[in-house]
């Protein structure tokens, strides 16, 4: 089959690789009909996430048609399913509490030592996201093996376009959980750092949860314009000082809740950010944490900070004193996707949530390397790239 493989920093290629096989009775194989490039895939592209190996198949946002099932799978051939990016067993202590991204069994035993050493405990497995998270082949491919297929995938009704439901795999539940972790109350003002896909879904989710005002912060004009469509006020941090603008917009109090949807590759010419970049380039640090620092400093006393953004390692200059002295609550974590998928699917079917606005480009799988470069180099115009295996054949036939 054809699949997008990682070969090093800024080097991804569509290779011919072995087809996946059923390895466990709970497995299923799906034929991918749509897969997307996630903002966190760019962390792999930029070489920030450790334990990647040449030939690793990328992609954790995907859906498709079931073509083969193990004897203990609950799926049936021919069903259309969206697959969560988290690989979770459904039976351990954490899964029983719907904390699927903390699953004890999603990681193969021989991969758990890496996460144990770095984070203290292993997390759930993830598709296409390094050997630290299981070394599982991802979904930017023609076919994918789905472990624990009786727990993860959600069946999609006939007649619903892929583009409407594809983002149930990751970014829609992530934006929703980000807003939920912000514990939004009626009349709240919520600030969202980053108007990428997760940030935009967090904006939409915050309004659905009852926020009175949402303030979206970014420097890409088109992304800020998308946030405005949902009713958000905006701050372009290249034109205004974010902290001062937030204080002015909130009467000197600060937002009730702050959401960091930026993560470890924060942009902008700020002193702390420049220092972080120097440290990262000289291997004295890993993450650029400007957004989370700013969110903590700007949040009102007694407020809530939600951090759905990806961070991979260590940071310094963390405002721990402000977090404590201001009495802030910080909630974070990989998304418990399986927990949110049914409710969000129903909201999509009822027209309460729009997802298709985000898609800026649809490309054949064979053009995935170009899609990565476009997304990496032009994040103003390229908001979301969807890849379609077999699209090139269909285009040729037409």
XYZ file of C-alpha atoms in Angstrom:
398
model
C 0.000 0.000 0.000
C 0.981 3.671 -0.184
C 1.606 5.588 3.039
C 3.253 8.789 4.204
C 6.463 8.012 6.094
C 8.717 10.192 8.247
C 12.363 10.247 7.179
C 13.671 13.141 9.244
C 13.118 16.831 9.942
C 11.098 18.358 7.077
C 11.426 15.094 5.147
C 8.202 13.107 4.670
C 7.638 10.807 1.689
C 4.848 8.681 0.245
C 6.360 5.178 0.224
C 5.162 1.727 -0.741
C 4.968 -0.334 2.443
C 3.477 -3.635 3.606
C -0.276 -3.818 4.047
C -1.409 -4.032 7.690
C -2.587 -7.366 9.099
C -4.836 -8.496 11.950
C -2.520 -9.128 14.920
C -5.015 -9.362 17.770
C -8.602 -10.701 17.926
C -9.847 -7.196 18.764
C -8.196 -5.630 15.698
C -9.842 -4.323 12.540
C -8.424 -3.059 9.267
C -9.924 -0.007 7.613
C -9.515 1.389 4.127
C -8.868 5.090 4.664
C -11.233 7.431 2.824
C -10.107 10.708 4.418
C -7.225 11.730 6.642
C -5.996 15.143 7.750
C -2.761 16.862 8.663
C -2.928 18.035 12.272
C -1.088 20.989 13.748
C 0.627 18.577 16.124
C 1.889 16.639 13.076
C 3.985 19.714 12.382
C 5.810 19.110 15.676
C 6.946 15.796 14.171
C 7.737 17.520 10.881
C 9.891 20.056 12.738
C 11.677 17.327 14.693
C 10.482 18.338 18.161
C 8.988 15.022 19.283
C 11.579 12.383 20.309
C 11.695 8.661 19.405
C 10.653 9.025 15.762
C 12.278 6.501 13.420
C 12.774 6.612 9.672
C 9.876 4.918 7.944
C 7.299 5.624 10.675
C 3.861 6.116 9.096
C 2.283 9.406 10.120
C -1.276 10.551 10.761
C -3.752 10.392 13.634
C -6.861 12.062 12.152
C -8.554 9.606 9.832
C -11.665 7.643 8.954
C -12.626 4.963 6.476
C -14.417 1.745 5.614
C -13.989 -1.470 7.595
C -12.527 -4.148 5.304
C -11.384 -6.819 7.792
C -12.188 -7.648 11.418
C -10.753 -9.871 14.111
C -13.027 -12.384 15.857
C -13.505 -10.101 18.901
C -14.064 -6.851 17.010
C -17.562 -5.390 17.263
C -17.276 -3.740 13.848
C -18.649 -5.159 10.623
C -17.204 -5.107 7.136
C -18.532 -2.220 5.094
C -19.206 0.106 8.027
C -17.874 3.654 7.829
C -16.054 4.682 10.985
C -14.134 7.595 12.451
C -11.170 6.455 14.536
C -10.040 8.333 17.688
C -6.356 9.218 17.775
C -6.006 7.684 21.243
C -5.559 3.902 21.421
C -7.306 2.714 24.578
C -8.326 -0.694 25.904
C -11.680 0.289 27.414
C -11.230 -1.992 30.436
C -8.452 -0.607 32.675
C -8.985 1.666 35.706
C -8.591 4.870 33.691
C -10.794 3.748 30.812
C -13.498 2.822 33.337
C -13.452 6.502 34.367
C -13.578 7.585 30.697
C -9.991 8.874 31.007
C -9.107 7.175 27.751
C -5.893 9.091 27.067
C -4.523 7.729 30.352
C -5.160 4.079 29.388
C -2.767 1.608 31.003
C -2.803 -0.845 28.103
C -2.743 1.290 24.954
C 1.051 1.254 24.875
C 2.838 -2.014 24.114
C 4.860 -3.139 27.132
C 8.173 -2.703 25.321
C 7.394 0.984 24.664
C 6.287 1.939 28.159
C 9.758 2.536 29.600
C 10.293 5.616 27.412
C 7.223 7.448 28.708
C 7.795 6.135 32.219
C 11.231 7.740 32.260
C 10.138 11.044 30.721
C 6.724 11.563 32.309
C 6.648 9.286 35.358
C 3.934 7.038 33.907
C 3.028 5.818 30.410
C 0.014 7.256 28.629
C -2.337 5.770 26.051
C -1.017 4.820 22.650
C -1.429 7.259 19.764
C -1.610 6.607 16.053
C 1.357 7.812 14.015
C 3.029 9.762 16.809
C 6.445 8.339 17.752
C 7.577 5.218 19.562
C 7.150 6.952 22.897
C 3.402 6.683 22.241
C 3.496 3.120 20.951
C 5.090 3.227 17.528
C 1.711 2.565 15.887
C 1.375 3.154 12.162
C -0.781 6.164 11.424
C -3.674 6.942 9.143
C -2.031 8.945 6.361
C -2.098 5.719 4.401
C -4.382 3.595 2.259
C -5.047 1.086 5.072
C -4.623 1.068 8.862
C -4.756 -1.573 11.583
C -7.035 -0.474 14.434
C -6.199 -2.009 17.831
C -9.085 -2.279 20.345
C -11.544 -1.728 17.504
C -14.367 -2.737 19.859
C -13.678 0.399 21.924
C -12.457 3.221 19.721
C -14.118 3.763 16.338
C -17.573 5.274 16.016
C -19.880 4.158 13.193
C -21.080 6.941 10.890
C -24.621 6.889 9.426
C -24.999 6.512 5.685
C -25.222 9.697 3.681
C -23.029 11.816 5.983
C -20.028 13.247 4.138
C -16.561 12.436 5.429
C -15.701 16.115 5.778
C -18.525 16.682 8.278
C -17.314 14.020 10.717
C -13.584 13.513 10.058
C -12.564 15.885 12.832
C -14.284 13.742 15.459
C -10.980 11.856 15.347
C -9.136 14.578 17.263
C -9.462 18.319 16.891
C -13.199 18.728 17.520
C -13.174 16.689 20.771
C -9.917 18.437 21.710
C -11.435 21.888 21.268
C -14.546 20.784 23.167
C -12.559 19.284 26.058
C -10.447 22.457 26.161
C -13.586 24.521 26.703
C -14.951 21.988 29.194
C -11.691 22.093 31.170
C -12.056 25.876 31.316
C -15.219 25.288 33.403
C -17.122 27.981 31.547
C -19.972 29.659 33.385
C -22.706 31.992 32.066
C -21.429 35.554 31.491
C -17.788 34.391 31.373
C -15.158 36.031 29.241
C -12.868 33.402 27.711
C -9.538 34.116 25.998
C -8.184 31.608 23.479
C -4.541 31.712 22.453
C -4.144 30.347 18.920
C -6.719 30.249 16.109
C -5.530 27.046 14.527
C -7.991 24.147 14.213
C -8.142 23.342 17.949
C -8.366 26.997 18.906
C -11.201 27.642 16.465
C -13.138 24.644 17.753
C -12.471 25.863 21.311
C -13.955 29.246 20.344
C -17.047 27.579 18.911
C -17.342 25.253 21.926
C -16.950 28.074 24.452
C -19.941 29.912 22.994
C -21.990 26.695 22.957
C -21.148 26.224 26.648
C -22.496 29.662 27.528
C -19.571 32.068 27.373
C -20.716 35.670 26.953
C -17.481 36.828 25.310
C -14.636 34.978 23.620
C -11.416 36.784 22.755
C -9.274 35.033 20.139
C -5.521 35.768 19.960
C -3.352 35.085 16.912
C -1.387 36.904 14.207
C -2.788 35.278 11.064
C -5.528 37.542 9.635
C -7.545 34.756 7.994
C -7.634 32.690 11.176
C -8.730 35.690 13.187
C -11.449 36.304 10.604
C -12.678 32.708 11.056
C -12.869 33.290 14.820
C -14.940 36.423 14.201
C -17.483 34.332 12.262
C -18.412 32.632 15.526
C -18.743 35.960 17.333
C -15.268 36.223 18.860
C -13.476 39.480 19.489
C -9.872 39.340 18.324
C -6.356 40.456 19.208
C -3.571 40.394 16.637
C -0.477 40.124 18.820
C 1.663 41.679 16.093
C -0.439 44.843 16.280
C -1.230 44.956 20.007
C 0.357 43.890 23.273
C -1.772 40.950 24.329
C -1.702 41.451 28.112
C -2.453 45.166 27.876
C -5.238 44.559 25.351
C -6.858 41.892 27.538
C -6.720 44.155 30.592
C -8.348 46.971 28.641
C -11.051 44.673 27.236
C -11.888 43.240 30.675
C -11.761 46.400 32.784
C -8.420 45.461 34.337
C -9.731 42.168 35.723
C -8.516 39.642 33.165
C -10.426 36.836 31.418
C -12.371 34.397 33.591
C -10.849 31.490 31.685
C -7.839 31.177 29.381
C -7.193 28.435 26.822
C -3.724 27.742 25.410
C -4.237 26.194 21.978
C -0.713 27.058 20.786
C 1.734 24.668 22.420
C 5.427 24.061 22.179
C 6.129 26.005 18.970
C 4.872 29.425 19.977
C 5.540 32.202 17.440
C 6.276 35.861 17.951
C 9.200 38.145 18.785
C 8.990 38.126 22.574
C 11.971 38.022 24.914
C 11.017 34.737 26.571
C 10.153 33.185 23.194
C 13.494 34.175 21.642
C 15.336 32.691 24.623
C 13.294 29.480 24.296
C 14.166 29.230 20.606
C 17.874 29.683 21.326
C 17.746 27.012 24.012
C 15.887 24.611 21.734
C 18.386 25.141 18.911
C 21.309 24.458 21.266
C 19.611 21.482 22.980
C 19.389 23.334 26.304
C 15.592 23.196 26.236
C 12.725 21.647 24.328
C 9.497 23.668 24.293
C 8.624 27.290 23.531
C 6.037 28.008 26.214
C 5.236 31.681 25.659
C 1.474 31.118 25.268
C 0.929 29.242 28.534
C 3.049 31.772 30.443
C 0.984 34.603 29.015
C -2.317 32.843 29.731
C -1.395 32.388 33.392
C -0.286 36.002 33.789
C -3.395 37.393 32.054
C -6.039 35.202 33.718
C -8.082 36.846 36.452
C -7.524 35.896 40.081
C -9.392 32.701 40.882
C -9.748 31.929 37.180
C -9.205 28.774 35.153
C -6.498 27.907 32.643
C -7.047 25.108 30.139
C -4.101 23.748 28.161
C -5.060 21.418 25.294
C -1.899 22.406 23.417
C 0.892 19.874 22.945
C 4.042 20.163 25.040
C 6.673 17.467 24.836
C 9.401 18.115 27.373
C 10.697 20.736 29.785
C 10.306 24.495 30.116
C 11.793 27.103 32.379
C 10.631 30.562 33.428
C 7.293 28.964 34.246
C 5.172 31.426 36.307
C 4.476 29.001 39.130
C 4.231 31.869 41.620
C 1.465 33.541 39.618
C -0.382 30.218 39.282
C -0.330 29.781 43.061
C -0.733 33.358 44.286
C -3.660 34.045 41.945
C -5.411 30.822 42.948
C -5.681 29.565 39.386
C -6.836 26.121 38.294
C -4.832 24.501 35.482
C -6.277 21.528 33.582
C -4.647 19.797 30.666
C -4.043 16.439 29.015
C -4.442 14.495 25.812
C -8.091 14.302 24.811
C -10.360 11.491 26.027
C -11.703 11.256 22.482
C -13.878 8.153 22.898
C -15.802 9.885 25.707
C -16.803 12.847 23.530
C -17.408 11.257 20.122
C -21.065 10.159 20.515
C -22.329 13.513 21.792
C -20.372 15.527 19.256
C -21.512 13.289 16.392
C -25.099 13.950 17.426
C -24.411 17.704 17.577
C -23.014 17.570 14.029
C -26.029 15.617 12.759
C -28.357 18.176 14.383
C -26.477 21.065 12.773
C -25.313 22.543 16.092
C -21.611 22.282 15.220
C -20.003 23.162 11.901
C -16.710 21.500 10.962
C -16.365 21.970 7.215
C -15.514 25.696 7.501
C -12.008 24.694 8.539
C -10.988 22.802 5.385
C -8.904 24.959 3.070
C -7.270 22.289 0.891
C -8.113 18.753 -0.229
C -5.256 16.808 -1.847
C -4.518 13.264 -2.995
C -2.463 11.217 -0.522
C 0.376 11.255 -3.061
C 0.661 15.014 -2.543
C 0.964 14.742 1.239
C 4.561 16.070 1.318
C 3.405 19.202 -0.502
C 0.494 19.441 1.939
C 2.857 19.373 4.921
C 5.074 22.056 3.422
C 2.073 24.269 2.593
C 0.619 23.900 6.083
C 3.999 24.548 7.687
C 4.937 27.569 5.566
C 1.583 29.318 5.089
C -0.614 28.981 8.146
C -2.633 32.044 7.243
C -4.169 30.585 4.090
C -3.787 26.882 4.918
C -6.091 26.184 7.858
C -6.642 22.447 7.294
C -5.395 19.964 4.709
C -7.476 16.842 4.066
C -5.792 13.975 2.190
C -7.778 11.503 0.094
C -6.194 8.130 -0.754
C -7.181 7.186 -4.300
C -8.128 10.739 -5.208
C -5.452 10.879 -7.889
C -6.991 7.843 -9.616
C -10.431 9.427 -9.494
C -9.056 12.700 -10.905
C -7.343 10.824 -13.752
C -10.588 9.015 -14.600
C -12.476 12.297 -14.772
